[in-house]
GROMACS .gro file of C-alpha atoms in nm:
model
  389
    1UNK     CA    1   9.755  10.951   9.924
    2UNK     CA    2   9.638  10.705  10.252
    3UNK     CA    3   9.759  10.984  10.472
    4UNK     CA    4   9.643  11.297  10.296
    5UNK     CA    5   9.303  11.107  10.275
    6UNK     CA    6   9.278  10.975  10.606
    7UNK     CA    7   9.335  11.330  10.758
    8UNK     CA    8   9.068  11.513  10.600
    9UNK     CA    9   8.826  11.219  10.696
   10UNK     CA   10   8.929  11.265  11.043
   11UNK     CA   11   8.943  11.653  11.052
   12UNK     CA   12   8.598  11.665  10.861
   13UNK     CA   13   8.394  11.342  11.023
   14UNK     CA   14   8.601  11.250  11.348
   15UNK     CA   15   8.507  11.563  11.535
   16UNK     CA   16   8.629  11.362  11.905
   17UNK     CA   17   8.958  11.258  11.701
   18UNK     CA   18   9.262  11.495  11.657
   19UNK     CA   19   9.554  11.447  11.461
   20UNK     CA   20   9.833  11.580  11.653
   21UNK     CA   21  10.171  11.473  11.505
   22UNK     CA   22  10.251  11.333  11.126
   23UNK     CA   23  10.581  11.218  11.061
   24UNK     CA   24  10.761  11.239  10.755
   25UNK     CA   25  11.116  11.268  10.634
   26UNK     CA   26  11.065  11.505  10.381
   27UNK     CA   27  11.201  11.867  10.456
   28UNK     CA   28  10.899  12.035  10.589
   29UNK     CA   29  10.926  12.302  10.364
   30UNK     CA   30  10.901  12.111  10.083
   31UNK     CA   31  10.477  12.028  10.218
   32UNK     CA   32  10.343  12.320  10.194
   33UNK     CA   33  10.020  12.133  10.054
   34UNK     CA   34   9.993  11.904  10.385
   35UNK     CA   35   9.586  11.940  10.453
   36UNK     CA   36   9.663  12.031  10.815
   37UNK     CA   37   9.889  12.286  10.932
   38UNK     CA   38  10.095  12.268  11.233
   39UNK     CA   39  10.136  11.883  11.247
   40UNK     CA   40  10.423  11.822  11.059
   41UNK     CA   41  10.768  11.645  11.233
   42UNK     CA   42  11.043  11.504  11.143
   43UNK     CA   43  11.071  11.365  11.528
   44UNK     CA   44  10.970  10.983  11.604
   45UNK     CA   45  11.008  11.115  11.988
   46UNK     CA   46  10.793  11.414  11.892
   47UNK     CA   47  10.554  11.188  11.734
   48UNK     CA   48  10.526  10.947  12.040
   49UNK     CA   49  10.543  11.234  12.269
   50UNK     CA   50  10.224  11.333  12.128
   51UNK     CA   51  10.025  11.034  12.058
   52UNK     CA   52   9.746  10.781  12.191
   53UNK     CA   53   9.728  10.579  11.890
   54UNK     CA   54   9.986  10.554  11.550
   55UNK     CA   55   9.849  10.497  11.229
   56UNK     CA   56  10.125  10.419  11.009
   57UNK     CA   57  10.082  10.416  10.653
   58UNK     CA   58  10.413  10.468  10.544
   59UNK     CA   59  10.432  10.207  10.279
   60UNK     CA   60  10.812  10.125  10.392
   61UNK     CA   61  10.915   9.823  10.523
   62UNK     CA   62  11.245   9.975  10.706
   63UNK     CA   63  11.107  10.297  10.840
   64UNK     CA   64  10.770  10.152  10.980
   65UNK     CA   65  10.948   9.895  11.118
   66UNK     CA   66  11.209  10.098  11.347
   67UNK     CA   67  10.867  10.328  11.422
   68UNK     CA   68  10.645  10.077  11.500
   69UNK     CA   69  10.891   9.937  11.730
   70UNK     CA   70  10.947  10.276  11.883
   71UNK     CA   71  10.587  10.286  11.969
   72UNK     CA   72  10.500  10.000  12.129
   73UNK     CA   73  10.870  10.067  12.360
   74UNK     CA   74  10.659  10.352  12.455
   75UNK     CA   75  10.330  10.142  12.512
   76UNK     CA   76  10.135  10.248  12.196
   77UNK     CA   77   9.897  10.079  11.981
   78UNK     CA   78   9.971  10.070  11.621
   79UNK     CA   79   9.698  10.092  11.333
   80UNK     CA   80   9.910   9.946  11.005
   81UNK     CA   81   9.828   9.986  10.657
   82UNK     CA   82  10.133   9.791  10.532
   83UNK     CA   83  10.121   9.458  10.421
   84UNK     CA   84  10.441   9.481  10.338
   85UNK     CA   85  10.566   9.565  10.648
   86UNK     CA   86  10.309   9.294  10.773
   87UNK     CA   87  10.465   8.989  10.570
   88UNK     CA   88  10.818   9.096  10.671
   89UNK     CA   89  10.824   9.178  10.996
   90UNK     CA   90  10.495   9.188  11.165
   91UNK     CA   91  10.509   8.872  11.302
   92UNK     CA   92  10.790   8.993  11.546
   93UNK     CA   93  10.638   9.328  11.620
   94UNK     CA   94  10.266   9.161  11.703
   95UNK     CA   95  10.483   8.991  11.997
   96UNK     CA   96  10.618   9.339  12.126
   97UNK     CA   97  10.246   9.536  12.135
   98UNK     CA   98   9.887   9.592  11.977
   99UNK     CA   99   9.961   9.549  11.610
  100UNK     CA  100   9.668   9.567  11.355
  101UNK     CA  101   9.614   9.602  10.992
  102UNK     CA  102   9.332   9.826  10.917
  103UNK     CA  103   9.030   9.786  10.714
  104UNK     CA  104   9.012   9.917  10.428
  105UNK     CA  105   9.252   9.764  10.199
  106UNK     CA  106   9.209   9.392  10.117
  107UNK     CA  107   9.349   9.207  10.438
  108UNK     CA  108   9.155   9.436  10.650
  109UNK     CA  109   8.833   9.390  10.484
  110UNK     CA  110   8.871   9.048  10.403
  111UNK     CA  111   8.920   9.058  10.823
  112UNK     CA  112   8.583   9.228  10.900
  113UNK     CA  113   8.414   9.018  10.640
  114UNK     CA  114   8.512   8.723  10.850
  115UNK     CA  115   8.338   8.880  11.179
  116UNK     CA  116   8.067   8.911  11.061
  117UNK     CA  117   8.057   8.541  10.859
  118UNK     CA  118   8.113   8.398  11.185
  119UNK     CA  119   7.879   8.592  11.402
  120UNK     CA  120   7.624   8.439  11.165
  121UNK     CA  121   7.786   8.068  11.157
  122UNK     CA  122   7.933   8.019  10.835
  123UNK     CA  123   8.285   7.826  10.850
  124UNK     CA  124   8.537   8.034  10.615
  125UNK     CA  125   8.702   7.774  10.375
  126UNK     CA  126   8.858   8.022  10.134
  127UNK     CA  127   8.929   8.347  10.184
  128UNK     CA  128   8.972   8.501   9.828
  129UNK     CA  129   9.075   8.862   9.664
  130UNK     CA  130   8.952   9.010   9.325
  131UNK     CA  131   9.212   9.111   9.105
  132UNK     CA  132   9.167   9.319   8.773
  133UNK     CA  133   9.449   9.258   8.598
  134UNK     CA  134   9.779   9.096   8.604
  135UNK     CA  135  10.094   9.137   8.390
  136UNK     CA  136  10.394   8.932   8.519
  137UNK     CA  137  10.661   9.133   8.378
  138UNK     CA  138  10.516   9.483   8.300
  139UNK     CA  139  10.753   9.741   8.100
  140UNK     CA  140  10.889   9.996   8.267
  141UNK     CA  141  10.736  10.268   8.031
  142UNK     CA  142  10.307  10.079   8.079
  143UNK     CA  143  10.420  10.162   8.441
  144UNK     CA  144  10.539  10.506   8.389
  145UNK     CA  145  10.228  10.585   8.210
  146UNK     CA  146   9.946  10.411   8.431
  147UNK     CA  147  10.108  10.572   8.774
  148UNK     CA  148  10.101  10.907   8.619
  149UNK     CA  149   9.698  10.862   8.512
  150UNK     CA  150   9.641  10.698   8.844
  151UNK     CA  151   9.834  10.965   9.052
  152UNK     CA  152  10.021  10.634   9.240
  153UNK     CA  153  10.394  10.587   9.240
  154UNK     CA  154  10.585  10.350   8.957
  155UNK     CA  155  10.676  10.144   9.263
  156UNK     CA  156  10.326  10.043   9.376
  157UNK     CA  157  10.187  10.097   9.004
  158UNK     CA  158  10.405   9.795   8.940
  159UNK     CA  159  10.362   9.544   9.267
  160UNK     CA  160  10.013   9.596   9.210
  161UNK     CA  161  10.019   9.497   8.796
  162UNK     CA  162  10.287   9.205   8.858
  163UNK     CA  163  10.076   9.045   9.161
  164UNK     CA  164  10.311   9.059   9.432
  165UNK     CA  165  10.080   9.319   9.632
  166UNK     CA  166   9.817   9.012   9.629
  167UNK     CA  167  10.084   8.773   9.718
  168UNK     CA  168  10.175   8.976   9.951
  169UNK     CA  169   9.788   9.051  10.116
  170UNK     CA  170   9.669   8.715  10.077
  171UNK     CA  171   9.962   8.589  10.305
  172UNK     CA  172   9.903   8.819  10.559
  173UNK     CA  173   9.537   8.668  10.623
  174UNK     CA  174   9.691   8.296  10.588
  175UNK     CA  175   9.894   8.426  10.819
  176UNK     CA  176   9.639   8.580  11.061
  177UNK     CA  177   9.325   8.313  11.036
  178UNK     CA  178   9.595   7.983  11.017
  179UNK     CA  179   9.516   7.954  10.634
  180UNK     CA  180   9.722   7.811  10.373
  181UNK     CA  181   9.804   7.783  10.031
  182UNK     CA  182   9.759   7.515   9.741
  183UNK     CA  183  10.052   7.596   9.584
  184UNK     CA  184  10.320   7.846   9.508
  185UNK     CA  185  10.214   8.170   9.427
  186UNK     CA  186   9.862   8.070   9.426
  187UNK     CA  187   9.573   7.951   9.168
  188UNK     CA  188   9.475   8.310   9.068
  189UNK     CA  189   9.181   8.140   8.885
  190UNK     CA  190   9.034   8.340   8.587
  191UNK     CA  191   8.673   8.344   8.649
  192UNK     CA  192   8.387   8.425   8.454
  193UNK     CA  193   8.145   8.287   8.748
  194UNK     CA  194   8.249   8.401   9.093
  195UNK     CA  195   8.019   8.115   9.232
  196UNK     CA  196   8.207   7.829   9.033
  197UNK     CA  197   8.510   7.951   9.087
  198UNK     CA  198   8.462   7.944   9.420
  199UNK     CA  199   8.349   7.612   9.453
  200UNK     CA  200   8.700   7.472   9.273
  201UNK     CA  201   8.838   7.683   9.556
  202UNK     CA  202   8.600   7.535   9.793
  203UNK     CA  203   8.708   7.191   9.695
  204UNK     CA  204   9.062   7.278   9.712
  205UNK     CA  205   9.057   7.330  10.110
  206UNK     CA  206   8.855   7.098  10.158
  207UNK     CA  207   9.090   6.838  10.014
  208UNK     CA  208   9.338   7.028  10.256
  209UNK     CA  209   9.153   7.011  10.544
  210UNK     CA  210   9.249   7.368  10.589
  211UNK     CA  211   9.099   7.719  10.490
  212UNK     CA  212   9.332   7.862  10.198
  213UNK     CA  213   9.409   8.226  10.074
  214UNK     CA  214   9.351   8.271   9.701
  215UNK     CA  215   9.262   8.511   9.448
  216UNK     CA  216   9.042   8.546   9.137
  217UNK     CA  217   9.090   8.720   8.807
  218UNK     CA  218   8.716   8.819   8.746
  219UNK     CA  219   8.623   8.853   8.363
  220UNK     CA  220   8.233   9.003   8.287
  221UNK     CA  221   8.158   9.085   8.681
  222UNK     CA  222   8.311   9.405   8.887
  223UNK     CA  223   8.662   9.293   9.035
  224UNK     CA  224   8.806   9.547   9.350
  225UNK     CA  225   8.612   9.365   9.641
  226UNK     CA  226   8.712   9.038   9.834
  227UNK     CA  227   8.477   8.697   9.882
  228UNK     CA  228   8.483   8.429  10.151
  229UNK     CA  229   8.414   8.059  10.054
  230UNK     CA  230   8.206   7.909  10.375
  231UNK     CA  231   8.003   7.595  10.461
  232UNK     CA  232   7.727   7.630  10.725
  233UNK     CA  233   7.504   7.369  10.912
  234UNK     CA  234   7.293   7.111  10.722
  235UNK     CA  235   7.003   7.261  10.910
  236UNK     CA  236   7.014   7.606  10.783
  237UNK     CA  237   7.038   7.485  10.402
  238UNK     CA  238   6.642   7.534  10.321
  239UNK     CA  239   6.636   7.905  10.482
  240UNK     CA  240   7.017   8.024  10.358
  241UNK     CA  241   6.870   7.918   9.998
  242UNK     CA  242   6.571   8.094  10.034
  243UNK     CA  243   6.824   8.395  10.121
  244UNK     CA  244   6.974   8.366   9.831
  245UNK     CA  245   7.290   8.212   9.872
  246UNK     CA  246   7.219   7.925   9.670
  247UNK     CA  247   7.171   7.497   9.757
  248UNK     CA  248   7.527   7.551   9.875
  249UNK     CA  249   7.684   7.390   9.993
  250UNK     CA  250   7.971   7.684   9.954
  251UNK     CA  251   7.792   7.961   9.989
  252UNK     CA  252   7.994   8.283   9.886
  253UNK     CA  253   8.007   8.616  10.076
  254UNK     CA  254   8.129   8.911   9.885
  255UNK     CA  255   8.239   9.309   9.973
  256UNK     CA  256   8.244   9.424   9.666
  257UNK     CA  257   8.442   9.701   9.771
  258UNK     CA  258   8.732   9.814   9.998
  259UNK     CA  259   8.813  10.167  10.050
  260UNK     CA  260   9.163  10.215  10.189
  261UNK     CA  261   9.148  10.531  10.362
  262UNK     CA  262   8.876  10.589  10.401
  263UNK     CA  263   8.775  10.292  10.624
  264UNK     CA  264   9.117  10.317  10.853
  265UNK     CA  265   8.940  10.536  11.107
  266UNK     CA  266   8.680  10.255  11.183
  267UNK     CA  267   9.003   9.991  11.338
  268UNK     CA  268   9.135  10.332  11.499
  269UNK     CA  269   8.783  10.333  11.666
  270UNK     CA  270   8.784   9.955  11.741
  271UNK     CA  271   9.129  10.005  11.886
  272UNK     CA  272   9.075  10.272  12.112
  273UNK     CA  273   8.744  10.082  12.194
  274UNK     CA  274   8.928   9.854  12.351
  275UNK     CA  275   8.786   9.549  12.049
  276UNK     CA  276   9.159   9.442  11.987
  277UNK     CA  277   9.366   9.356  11.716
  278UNK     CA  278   9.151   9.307  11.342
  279UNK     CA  279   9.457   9.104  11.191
  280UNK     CA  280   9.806   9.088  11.215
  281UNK     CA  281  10.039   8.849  11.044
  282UNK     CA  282  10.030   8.623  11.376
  283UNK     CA  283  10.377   8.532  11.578
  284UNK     CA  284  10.400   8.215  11.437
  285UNK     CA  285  10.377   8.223  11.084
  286UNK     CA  286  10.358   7.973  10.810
  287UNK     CA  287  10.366   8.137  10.470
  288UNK     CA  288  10.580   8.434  10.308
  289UNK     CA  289  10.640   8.584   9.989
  290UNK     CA  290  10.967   8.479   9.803
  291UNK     CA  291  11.119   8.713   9.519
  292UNK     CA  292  11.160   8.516   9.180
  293UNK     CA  293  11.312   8.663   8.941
  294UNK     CA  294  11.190   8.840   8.632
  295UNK     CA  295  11.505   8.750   8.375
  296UNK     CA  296  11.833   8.672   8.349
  297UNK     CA  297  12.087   8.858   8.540
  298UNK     CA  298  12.468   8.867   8.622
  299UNK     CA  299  12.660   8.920   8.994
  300UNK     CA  300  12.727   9.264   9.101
  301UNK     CA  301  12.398   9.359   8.992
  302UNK     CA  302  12.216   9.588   9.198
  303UNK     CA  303  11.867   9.541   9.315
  304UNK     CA  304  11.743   9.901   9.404
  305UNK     CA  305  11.387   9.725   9.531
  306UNK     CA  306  11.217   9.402   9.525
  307UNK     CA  307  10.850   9.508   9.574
  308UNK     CA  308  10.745   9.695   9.263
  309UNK     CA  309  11.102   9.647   9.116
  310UNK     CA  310  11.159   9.550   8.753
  311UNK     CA  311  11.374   9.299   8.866
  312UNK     CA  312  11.160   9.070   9.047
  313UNK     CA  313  10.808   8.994   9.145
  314UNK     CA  314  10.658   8.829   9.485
  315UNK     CA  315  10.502   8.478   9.514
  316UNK     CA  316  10.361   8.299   9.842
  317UNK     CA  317  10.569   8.045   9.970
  318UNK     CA  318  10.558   7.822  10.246
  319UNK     CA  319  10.818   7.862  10.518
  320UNK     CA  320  10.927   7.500  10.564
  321UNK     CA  321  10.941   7.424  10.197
  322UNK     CA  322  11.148   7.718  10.146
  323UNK     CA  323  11.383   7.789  10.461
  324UNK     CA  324  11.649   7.974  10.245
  325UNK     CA  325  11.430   8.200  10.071
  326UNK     CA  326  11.458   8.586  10.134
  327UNK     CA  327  11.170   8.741  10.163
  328UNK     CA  328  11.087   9.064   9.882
  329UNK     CA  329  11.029   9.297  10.143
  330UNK     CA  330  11.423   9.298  10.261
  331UNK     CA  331  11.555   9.359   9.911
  332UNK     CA  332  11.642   9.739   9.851
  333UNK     CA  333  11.988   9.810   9.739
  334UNK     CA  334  12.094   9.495   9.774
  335UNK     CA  335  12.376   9.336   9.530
  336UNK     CA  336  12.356   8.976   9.370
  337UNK     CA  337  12.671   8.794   9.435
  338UNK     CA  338  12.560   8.489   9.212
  339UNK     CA  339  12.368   8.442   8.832
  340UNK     CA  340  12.013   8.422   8.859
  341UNK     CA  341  11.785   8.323   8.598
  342UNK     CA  342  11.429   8.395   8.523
  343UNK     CA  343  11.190   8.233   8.746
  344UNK     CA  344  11.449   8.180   9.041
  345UNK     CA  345  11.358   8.192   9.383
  346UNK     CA  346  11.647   8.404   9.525
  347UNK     CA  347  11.804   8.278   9.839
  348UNK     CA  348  12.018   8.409  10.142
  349UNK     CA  349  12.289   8.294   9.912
  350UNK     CA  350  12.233   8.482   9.620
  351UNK     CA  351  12.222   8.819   9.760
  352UNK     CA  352  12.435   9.064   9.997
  353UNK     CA  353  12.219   9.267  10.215
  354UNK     CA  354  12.291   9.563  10.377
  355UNK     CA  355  12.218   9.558  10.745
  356UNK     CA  356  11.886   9.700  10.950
  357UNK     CA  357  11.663   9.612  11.195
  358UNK     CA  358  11.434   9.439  10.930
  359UNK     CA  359  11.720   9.194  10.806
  360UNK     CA  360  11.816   9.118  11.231
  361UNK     CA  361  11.425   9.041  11.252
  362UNK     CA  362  11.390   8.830  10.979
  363UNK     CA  363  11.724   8.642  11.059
  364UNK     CA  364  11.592   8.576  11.379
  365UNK     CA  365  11.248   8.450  11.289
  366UNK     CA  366  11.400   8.206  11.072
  367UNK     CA  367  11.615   8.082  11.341
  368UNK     CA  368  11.348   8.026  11.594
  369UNK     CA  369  11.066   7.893  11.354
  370UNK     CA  370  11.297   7.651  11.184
  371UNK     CA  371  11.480   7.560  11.499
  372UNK     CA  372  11.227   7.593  11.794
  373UNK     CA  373  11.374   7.576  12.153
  374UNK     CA  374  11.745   7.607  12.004
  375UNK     CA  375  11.963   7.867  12.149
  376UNK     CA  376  11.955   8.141  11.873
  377UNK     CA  377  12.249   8.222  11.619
  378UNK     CA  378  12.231   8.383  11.281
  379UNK     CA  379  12.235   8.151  10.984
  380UNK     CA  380  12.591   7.999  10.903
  381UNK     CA  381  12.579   8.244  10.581
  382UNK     CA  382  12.982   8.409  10.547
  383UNK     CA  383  12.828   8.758  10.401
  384UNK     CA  384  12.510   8.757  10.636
  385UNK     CA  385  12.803   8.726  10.924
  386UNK     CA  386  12.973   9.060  10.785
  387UNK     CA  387  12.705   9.239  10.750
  388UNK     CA  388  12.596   9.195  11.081
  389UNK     CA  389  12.906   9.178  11.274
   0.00000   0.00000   0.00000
């Protein structure tokens, strides 16, 4: 859907933009409903080949990750709209090129909303997402029915109804703006007052001396959009209240909308502009999102995903609290070799992954944020040492 909807935008309102390669790894034949004809490839070189700019909206943490770090070995900048890929990986790609999530979904506009709060002095304390609804454990049959009304896939149907696609968004802007988190898996407040709800969450970093990520569950107002928390100058109080913001002294700042694909072509502009990365999940990241499992199950099990898997949902997690954790993004087809019960945060230990680039990544991040300045070496794991050789 991002891509199909992101090409007509740019073939009917980006008349000095062209789209010149997609690439998928579906048999071409089988797209004979692609909105643009000639375009298709199954070639990453043919893709490069013909490219200023890559806007990759792929969804897949694996796949964008091996493109994305074909692009920038050919000097491109990269327009993402993948948190997933973001939280996983990102951190090691933003040191290799021009790496930027897109506005439109939440990080992104979260990210512009930011600009333009500090362009007119307010101090972010909380940056904060709306979420409609939340179902920890969701059947696999609600899911079957909601991504067939919503024309969505079971996959993101799910990560978006179990709250691991918030997890997973709000820790990419901790990551990006050097925010952090009260606790595991966030508050996820339910709120009947958006303005009280964000002065607990006001509070909350306050007590922290540190801007936080958090989310809302809004009952009797719109949800969809994303809200900042901010202070401003005792000065300014009188007129700001006269705005109406309120006595303060948070004041809250809402877009009561994002528009995924709709707004990607505005960070392709700013990019090509020559106005730099929007967000990214930063090189030296604090937080991540842990897998914890949904129920009870037995070694030898196979996890065919993490993220929008029935299996397990995502929670934010801070790094140094949880060295051992794996983050949800790596697990696809990956086997348990120990029990886990329900509400487990699965570890290195508890799981055999198959290789990729994505795992070597990760491995390596770990080594280097846990054990700055040491020579690096994988983790002393014996089935992490098989799998990678």
């Amino acid at each position: 859907m991002i891509a199909h909807c992101f090409i007509r935008l740019v073939k009917q309102h980006y008349k000095d933009l062209q789209i010149s390669r997609v690439l998928t790894r579906r048999q071409l034949t089988t797209l004979s409903d692609f909105p643009l004809d000639g375009v298709l490839t199954n070639s990453i070189d043919e893709l490069i080949d013909n490219s200023d700019i890559i806007v990759e909206c792929s969804g897949d943490v694996f796949h964008g990750t091996d493109v994305i770090e074909r692009a920038f070995q050919a000097g491109l900048p990269v327009v993402t709209v993948n948190a997933e890929l973001q939280v996983t990986t990102g951190s090691y790609l933003a040191g290799l090129g021009l790496l930027t999530e897109a506005e439109g979904d939440q990080p992104g506009s979260l990210a512009a909303l930011r600009e333009d709060a500090l362009q007119m002095g307010f101090k972010p304390l909380v940056y904060g997402n709306m979420k409609g609804y939340l179902n920890l454990d969701p059947t696999p049959e609600d899911m079957a029915y909601w991504s067939r009304r919503q024309g969505i896939s079971i996959d993101q149907t799910t990560s978006f109804t179990d709250g691991t696609k918030v997890q997973i968004e709000q820790v990419v802007v901790g990551n990006g703006f050097g925010a952090t988190i009260t606790r595991q898996g966030l508050e996820g407040l339910a709120s009947t007052n958006l303005n009280d709800s964000a002065s607990v969450l006001g509070m909350m970093a306050e007590r922290l001396d540190q801007p936080i990520v958090d989310y809302v569950i809004p009952s009797g107002y719109p949800a969809g959009g994303v809200f900042l928390v901010c202070r401003h100058d005792d000065d300014q109080v009188p007129a700001i209240e006269y705005f109406k913001l309120g006595p303060g002294p948070y004041y809250v700042l809402v877009r009561p909308y994002h528009l995924c694909s709709l707004e990607v072509g505005k960070t392709v502009r700013r990019v090509l502009a020559g106005g730099g990365v929007l967000l990214n999940n930063s090189t030296a990241p604090t937080l991540s999102v842990g897998a914890v499992a949904k129920r009870a199950m037995k070694p030898g099990e196979l996890i065919e995903r993490g993220i929008g898997g029935f299996q397990f949902r995502g929670e934010a997690v801070k790094i140094a609290n949880n060295p051992d954790h794996v983050p949800i993004g790596l697990l696809r087809k990956t086997a348990l070799i120990r029990p886990v019960e329900p509400g487990q945060m699965i570890t290195f230990d508890d799981v055999d992954i198959l290789p990729s680039r994505a795992l070597d990544i990760v491995l390596q991040e770990r080594q280097q944020l846990l054990n700055p300045g040491e020579p690096q070496a994988w983790p002393s794991v014996g089935h992490l040492k098989i799998a990678l050789g």
